[in-house]
mmCIF file of C-alpha atoms and ligand atoms in Angstrom:
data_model
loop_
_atom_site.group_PDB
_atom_site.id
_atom_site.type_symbol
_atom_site.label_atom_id
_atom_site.label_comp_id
_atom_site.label_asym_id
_atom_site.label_seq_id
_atom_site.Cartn_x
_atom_site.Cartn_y
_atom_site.Cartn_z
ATOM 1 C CA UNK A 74 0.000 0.000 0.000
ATOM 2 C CA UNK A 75 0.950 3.381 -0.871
ATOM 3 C CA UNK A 76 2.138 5.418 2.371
ATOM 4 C CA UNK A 77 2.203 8.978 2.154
ATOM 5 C CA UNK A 78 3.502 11.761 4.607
ATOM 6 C CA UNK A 79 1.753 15.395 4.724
ATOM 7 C CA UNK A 80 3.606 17.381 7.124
ATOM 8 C CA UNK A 81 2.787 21.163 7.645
ATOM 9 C CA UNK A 82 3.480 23.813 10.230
ATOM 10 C CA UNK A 83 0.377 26.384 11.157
ATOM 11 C CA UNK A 84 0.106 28.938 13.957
ATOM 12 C CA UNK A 85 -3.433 30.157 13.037
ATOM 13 C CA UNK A 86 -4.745 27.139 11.718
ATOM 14 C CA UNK A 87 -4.860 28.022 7.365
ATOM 15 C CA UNK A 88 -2.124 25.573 6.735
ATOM 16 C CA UNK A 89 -3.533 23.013 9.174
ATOM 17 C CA UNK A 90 -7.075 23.151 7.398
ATOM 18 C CA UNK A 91 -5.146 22.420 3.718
ATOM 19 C CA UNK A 92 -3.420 19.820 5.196
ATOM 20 C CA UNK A 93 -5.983 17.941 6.641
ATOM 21 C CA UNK A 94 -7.737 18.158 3.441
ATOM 22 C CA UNK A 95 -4.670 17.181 1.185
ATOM 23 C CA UNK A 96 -4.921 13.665 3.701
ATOM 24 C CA UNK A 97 -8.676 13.697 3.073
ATOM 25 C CA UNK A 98 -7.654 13.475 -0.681
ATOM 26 C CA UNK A 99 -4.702 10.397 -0.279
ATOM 27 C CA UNK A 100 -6.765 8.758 2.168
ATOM 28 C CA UNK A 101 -9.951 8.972 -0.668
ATOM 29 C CA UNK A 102 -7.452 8.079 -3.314
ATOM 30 C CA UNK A 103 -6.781 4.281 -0.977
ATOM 31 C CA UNK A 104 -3.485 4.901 0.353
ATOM 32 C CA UNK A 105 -2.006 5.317 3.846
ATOM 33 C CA UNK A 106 -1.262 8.943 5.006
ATOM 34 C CA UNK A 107 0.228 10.185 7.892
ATOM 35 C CA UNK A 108 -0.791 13.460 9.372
ATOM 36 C CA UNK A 109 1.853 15.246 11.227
ATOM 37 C CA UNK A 110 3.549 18.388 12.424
ATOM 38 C CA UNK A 111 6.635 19.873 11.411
ATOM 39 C CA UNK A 112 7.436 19.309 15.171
ATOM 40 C CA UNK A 113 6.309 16.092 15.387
ATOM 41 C CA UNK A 114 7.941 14.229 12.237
ATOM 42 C CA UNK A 115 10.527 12.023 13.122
ATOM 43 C CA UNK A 116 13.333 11.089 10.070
ATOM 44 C CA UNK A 117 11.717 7.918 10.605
ATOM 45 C CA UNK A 118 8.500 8.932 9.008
ATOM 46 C CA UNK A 119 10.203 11.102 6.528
ATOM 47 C CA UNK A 120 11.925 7.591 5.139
ATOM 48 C CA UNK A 121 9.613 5.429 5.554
ATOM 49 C CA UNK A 122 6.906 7.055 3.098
ATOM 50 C CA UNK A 123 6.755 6.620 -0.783
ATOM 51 C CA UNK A 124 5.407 10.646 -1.195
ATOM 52 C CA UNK A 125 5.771 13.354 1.092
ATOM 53 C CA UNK A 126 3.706 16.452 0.653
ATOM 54 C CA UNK A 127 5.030 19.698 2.684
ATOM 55 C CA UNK A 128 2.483 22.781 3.919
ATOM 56 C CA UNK A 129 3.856 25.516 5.118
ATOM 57 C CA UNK A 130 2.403 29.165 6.316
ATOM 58 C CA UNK A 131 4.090 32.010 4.112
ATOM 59 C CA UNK A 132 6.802 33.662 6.777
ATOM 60 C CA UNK A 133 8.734 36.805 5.304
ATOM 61 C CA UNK A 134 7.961 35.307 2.046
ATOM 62 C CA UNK A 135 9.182 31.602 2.631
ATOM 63 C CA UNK A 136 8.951 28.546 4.647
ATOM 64 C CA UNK A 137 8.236 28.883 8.325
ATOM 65 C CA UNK A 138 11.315 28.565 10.905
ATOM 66 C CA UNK A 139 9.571 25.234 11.980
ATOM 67 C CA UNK A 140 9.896 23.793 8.248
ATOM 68 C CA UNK A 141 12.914 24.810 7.988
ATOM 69 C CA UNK A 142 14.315 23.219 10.900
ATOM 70 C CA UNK A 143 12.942 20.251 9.905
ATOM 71 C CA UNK A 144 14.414 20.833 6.517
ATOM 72 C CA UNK A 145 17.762 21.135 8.041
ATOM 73 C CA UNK A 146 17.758 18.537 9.935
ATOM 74 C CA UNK A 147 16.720 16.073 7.320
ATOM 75 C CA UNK A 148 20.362 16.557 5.663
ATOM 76 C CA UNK A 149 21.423 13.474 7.959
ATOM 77 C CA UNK A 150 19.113 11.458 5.727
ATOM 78 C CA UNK A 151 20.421 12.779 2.642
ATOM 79 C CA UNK A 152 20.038 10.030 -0.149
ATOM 80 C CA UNK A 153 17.444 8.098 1.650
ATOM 81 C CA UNK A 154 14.608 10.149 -0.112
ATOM 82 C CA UNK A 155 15.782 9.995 -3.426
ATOM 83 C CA UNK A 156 13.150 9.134 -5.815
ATOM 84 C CA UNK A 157 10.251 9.620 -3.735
ATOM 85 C CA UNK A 158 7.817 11.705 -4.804
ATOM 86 C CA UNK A 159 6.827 15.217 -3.253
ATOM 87 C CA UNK A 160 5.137 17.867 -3.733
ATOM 88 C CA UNK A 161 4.132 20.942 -1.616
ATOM 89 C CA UNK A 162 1.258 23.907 -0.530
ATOM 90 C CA UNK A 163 1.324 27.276 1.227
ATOM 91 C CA UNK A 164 -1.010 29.787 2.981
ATOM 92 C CA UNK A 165 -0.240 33.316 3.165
ATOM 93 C CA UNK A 166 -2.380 36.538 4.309
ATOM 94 C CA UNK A 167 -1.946 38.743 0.428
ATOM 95 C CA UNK A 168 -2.759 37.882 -2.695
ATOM 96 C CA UNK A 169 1.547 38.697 -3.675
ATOM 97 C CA UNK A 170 2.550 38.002 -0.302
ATOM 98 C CA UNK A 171 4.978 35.370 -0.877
ATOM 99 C CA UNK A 172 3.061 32.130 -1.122
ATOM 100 C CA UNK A 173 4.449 31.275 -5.011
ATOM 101 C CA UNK A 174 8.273 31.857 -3.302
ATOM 102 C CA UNK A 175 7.899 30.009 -0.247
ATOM 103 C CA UNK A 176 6.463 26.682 -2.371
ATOM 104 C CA UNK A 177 9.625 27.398 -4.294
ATOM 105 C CA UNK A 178 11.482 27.017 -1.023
ATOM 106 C CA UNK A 179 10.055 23.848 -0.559
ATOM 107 C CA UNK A 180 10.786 22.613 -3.766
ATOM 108 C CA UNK A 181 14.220 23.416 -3.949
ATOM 109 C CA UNK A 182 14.524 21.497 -0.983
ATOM 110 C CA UNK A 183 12.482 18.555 -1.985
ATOM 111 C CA UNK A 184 14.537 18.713 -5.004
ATOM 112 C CA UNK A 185 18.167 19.085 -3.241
ATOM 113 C CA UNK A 186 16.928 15.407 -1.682
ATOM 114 C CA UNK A 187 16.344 14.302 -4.772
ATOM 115 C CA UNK A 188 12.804 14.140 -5.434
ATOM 116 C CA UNK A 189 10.537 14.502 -7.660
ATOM 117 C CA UNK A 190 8.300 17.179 -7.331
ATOM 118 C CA UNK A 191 4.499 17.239 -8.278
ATOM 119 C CA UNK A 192 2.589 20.998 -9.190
ATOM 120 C CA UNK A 193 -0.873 20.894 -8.445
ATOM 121 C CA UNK A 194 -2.902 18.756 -10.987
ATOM 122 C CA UNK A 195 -3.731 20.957 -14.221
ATOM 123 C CA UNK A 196 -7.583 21.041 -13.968
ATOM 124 C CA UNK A 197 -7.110 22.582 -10.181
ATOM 125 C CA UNK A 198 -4.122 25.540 -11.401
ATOM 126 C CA UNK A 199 -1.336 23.663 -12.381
ATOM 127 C CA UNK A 200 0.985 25.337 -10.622
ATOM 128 C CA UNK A 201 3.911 25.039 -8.054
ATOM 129 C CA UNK A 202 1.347 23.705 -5.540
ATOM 130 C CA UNK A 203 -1.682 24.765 -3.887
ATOM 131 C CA UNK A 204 -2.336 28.145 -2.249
ATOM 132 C CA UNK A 205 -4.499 30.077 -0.123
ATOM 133 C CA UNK A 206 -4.674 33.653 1.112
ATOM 134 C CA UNK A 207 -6.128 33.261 4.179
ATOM 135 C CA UNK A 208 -8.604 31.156 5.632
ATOM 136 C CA UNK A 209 -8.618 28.649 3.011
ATOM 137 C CA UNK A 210 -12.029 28.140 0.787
ATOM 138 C CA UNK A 211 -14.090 25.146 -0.207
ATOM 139 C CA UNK A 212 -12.449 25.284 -3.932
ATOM 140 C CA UNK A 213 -9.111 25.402 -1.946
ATOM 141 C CA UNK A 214 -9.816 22.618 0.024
ATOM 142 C CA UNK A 215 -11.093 21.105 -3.398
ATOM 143 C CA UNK A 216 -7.108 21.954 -4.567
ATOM 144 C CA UNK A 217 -6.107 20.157 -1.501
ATOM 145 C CA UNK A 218 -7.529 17.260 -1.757
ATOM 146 C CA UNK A 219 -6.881 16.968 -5.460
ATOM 147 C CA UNK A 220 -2.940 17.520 -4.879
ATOM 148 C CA UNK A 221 -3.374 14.624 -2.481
ATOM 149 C CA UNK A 222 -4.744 12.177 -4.991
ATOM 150 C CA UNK A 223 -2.557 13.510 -7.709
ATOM 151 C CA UNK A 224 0.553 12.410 -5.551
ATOM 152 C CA UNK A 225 -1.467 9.200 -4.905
ATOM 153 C CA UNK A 226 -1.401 8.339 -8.458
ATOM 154 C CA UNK A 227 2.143 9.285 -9.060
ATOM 155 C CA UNK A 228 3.805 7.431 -5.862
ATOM 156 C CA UNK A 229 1.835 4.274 -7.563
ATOM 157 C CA UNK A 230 3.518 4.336 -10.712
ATOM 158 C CA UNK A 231 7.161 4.592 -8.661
ATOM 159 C CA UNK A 232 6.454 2.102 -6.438
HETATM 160 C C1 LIG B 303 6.219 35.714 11.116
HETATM 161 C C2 LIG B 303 5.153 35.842 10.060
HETATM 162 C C3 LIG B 303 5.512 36.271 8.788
HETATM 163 C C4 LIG B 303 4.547 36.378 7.789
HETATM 164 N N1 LIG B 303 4.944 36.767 6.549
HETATM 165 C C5 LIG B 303 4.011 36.854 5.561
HETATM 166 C C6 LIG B 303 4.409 37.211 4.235
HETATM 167 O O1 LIG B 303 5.589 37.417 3.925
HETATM 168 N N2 LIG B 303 3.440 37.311 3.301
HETATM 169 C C7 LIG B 303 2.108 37.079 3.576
HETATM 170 O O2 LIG B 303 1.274 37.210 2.684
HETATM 171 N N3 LIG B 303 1.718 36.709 4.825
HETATM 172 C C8 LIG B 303 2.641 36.580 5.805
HETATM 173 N N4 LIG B 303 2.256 36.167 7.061
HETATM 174 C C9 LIG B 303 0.860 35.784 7.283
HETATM 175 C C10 LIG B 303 0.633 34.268 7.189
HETATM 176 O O3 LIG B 303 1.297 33.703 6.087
HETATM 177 C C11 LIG B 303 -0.850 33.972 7.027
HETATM 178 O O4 LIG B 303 -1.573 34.555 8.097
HETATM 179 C C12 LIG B 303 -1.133 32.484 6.931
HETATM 180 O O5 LIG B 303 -2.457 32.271 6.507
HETATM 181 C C13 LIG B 303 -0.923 31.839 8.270
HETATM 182 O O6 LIG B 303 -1.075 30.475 8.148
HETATM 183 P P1 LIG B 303 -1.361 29.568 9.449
HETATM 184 O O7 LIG B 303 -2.771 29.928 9.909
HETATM 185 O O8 LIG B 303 -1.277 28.174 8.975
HETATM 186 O O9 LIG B 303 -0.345 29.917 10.454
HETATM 187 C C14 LIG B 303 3.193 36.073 8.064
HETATM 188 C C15 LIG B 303 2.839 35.646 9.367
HETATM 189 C C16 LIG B 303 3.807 35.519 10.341
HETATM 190 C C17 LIG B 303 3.410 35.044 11.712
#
């Protein structure tokens, strides 16, 4: 069975409400997710699953400090995540506040792992990922879950 990781970091609760819907979406799409915290994820979890999808609130424009800690600290597991698939979403509070750059952020570090990284599915934006400015919507949430099935279908063909 396909496992896949969603791991986000949220102070006000926009990133947490994507990511519980990008879960809704794997979960829907009949694989194994696993919900977690920034602060919560072990390395452990990062290696064991065949997609990992990263939310992050938009902070000065990238990823949060708790993301990037993470981030950092996932350099001792350098080479274990090559492969696997990834792919990532963002909430900011303005329209150009930062929310295209800090999925960029993500990527580039889903990419320096070696990964390879999803956009949101065409008929939902196509883009680097899903986005929301602000409280996300129910066509958001929509995104959300659609970037979760997308990565689904993709960590299928891999495995
Ligand atoms: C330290 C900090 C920096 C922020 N920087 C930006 C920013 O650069 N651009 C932006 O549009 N919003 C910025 N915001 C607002 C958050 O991105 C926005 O409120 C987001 O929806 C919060 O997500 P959360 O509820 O998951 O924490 C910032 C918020 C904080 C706390």
């Amino acid at each position: 069975m396909v496992r896949i990781l969603v791991v986000y970091d949220s102070r006000t609760g926009n990133t947490e409400e994507m990511a519980k819907s990008v879960a809704e979406g794997v979960r829907k799409a009949g694989a194994e997710v696993v919900l977690k915290r920034a602060d919560d994820v072990s390395l452990e979890d990062m290696k064991r699953a065949d997609g990992i999808i990263l939310g992050s609130p938009t902070h000065f424009g990238t990823m949060s400090d708790r993301m990037k800690a993470l981030i950092d600290e996932s350099v001792r597991i350098r080479g274990d995540l090559d492969g696997k698939i990834g792919a990532c979403f963002s909430s900011s509070a303005h329209y150009a506040g930062g929310n295209e750059t800090t999925l960029l952020s993500l990527i580039k570090a889903m990419l320096i792992h070696g990964m390879i990284v999803a956009g949101d599915p065409l008929d939902v934006g196509g883009h680097y990922g899903v986005v929301s400015v602000g409280k996300p919507d129910a066509k958001t949430l929509e995104a959300c879950e659609a970037l979760g099935r997308r990565v689904v279908e993709i960590a299928g063909k891999l495995k």
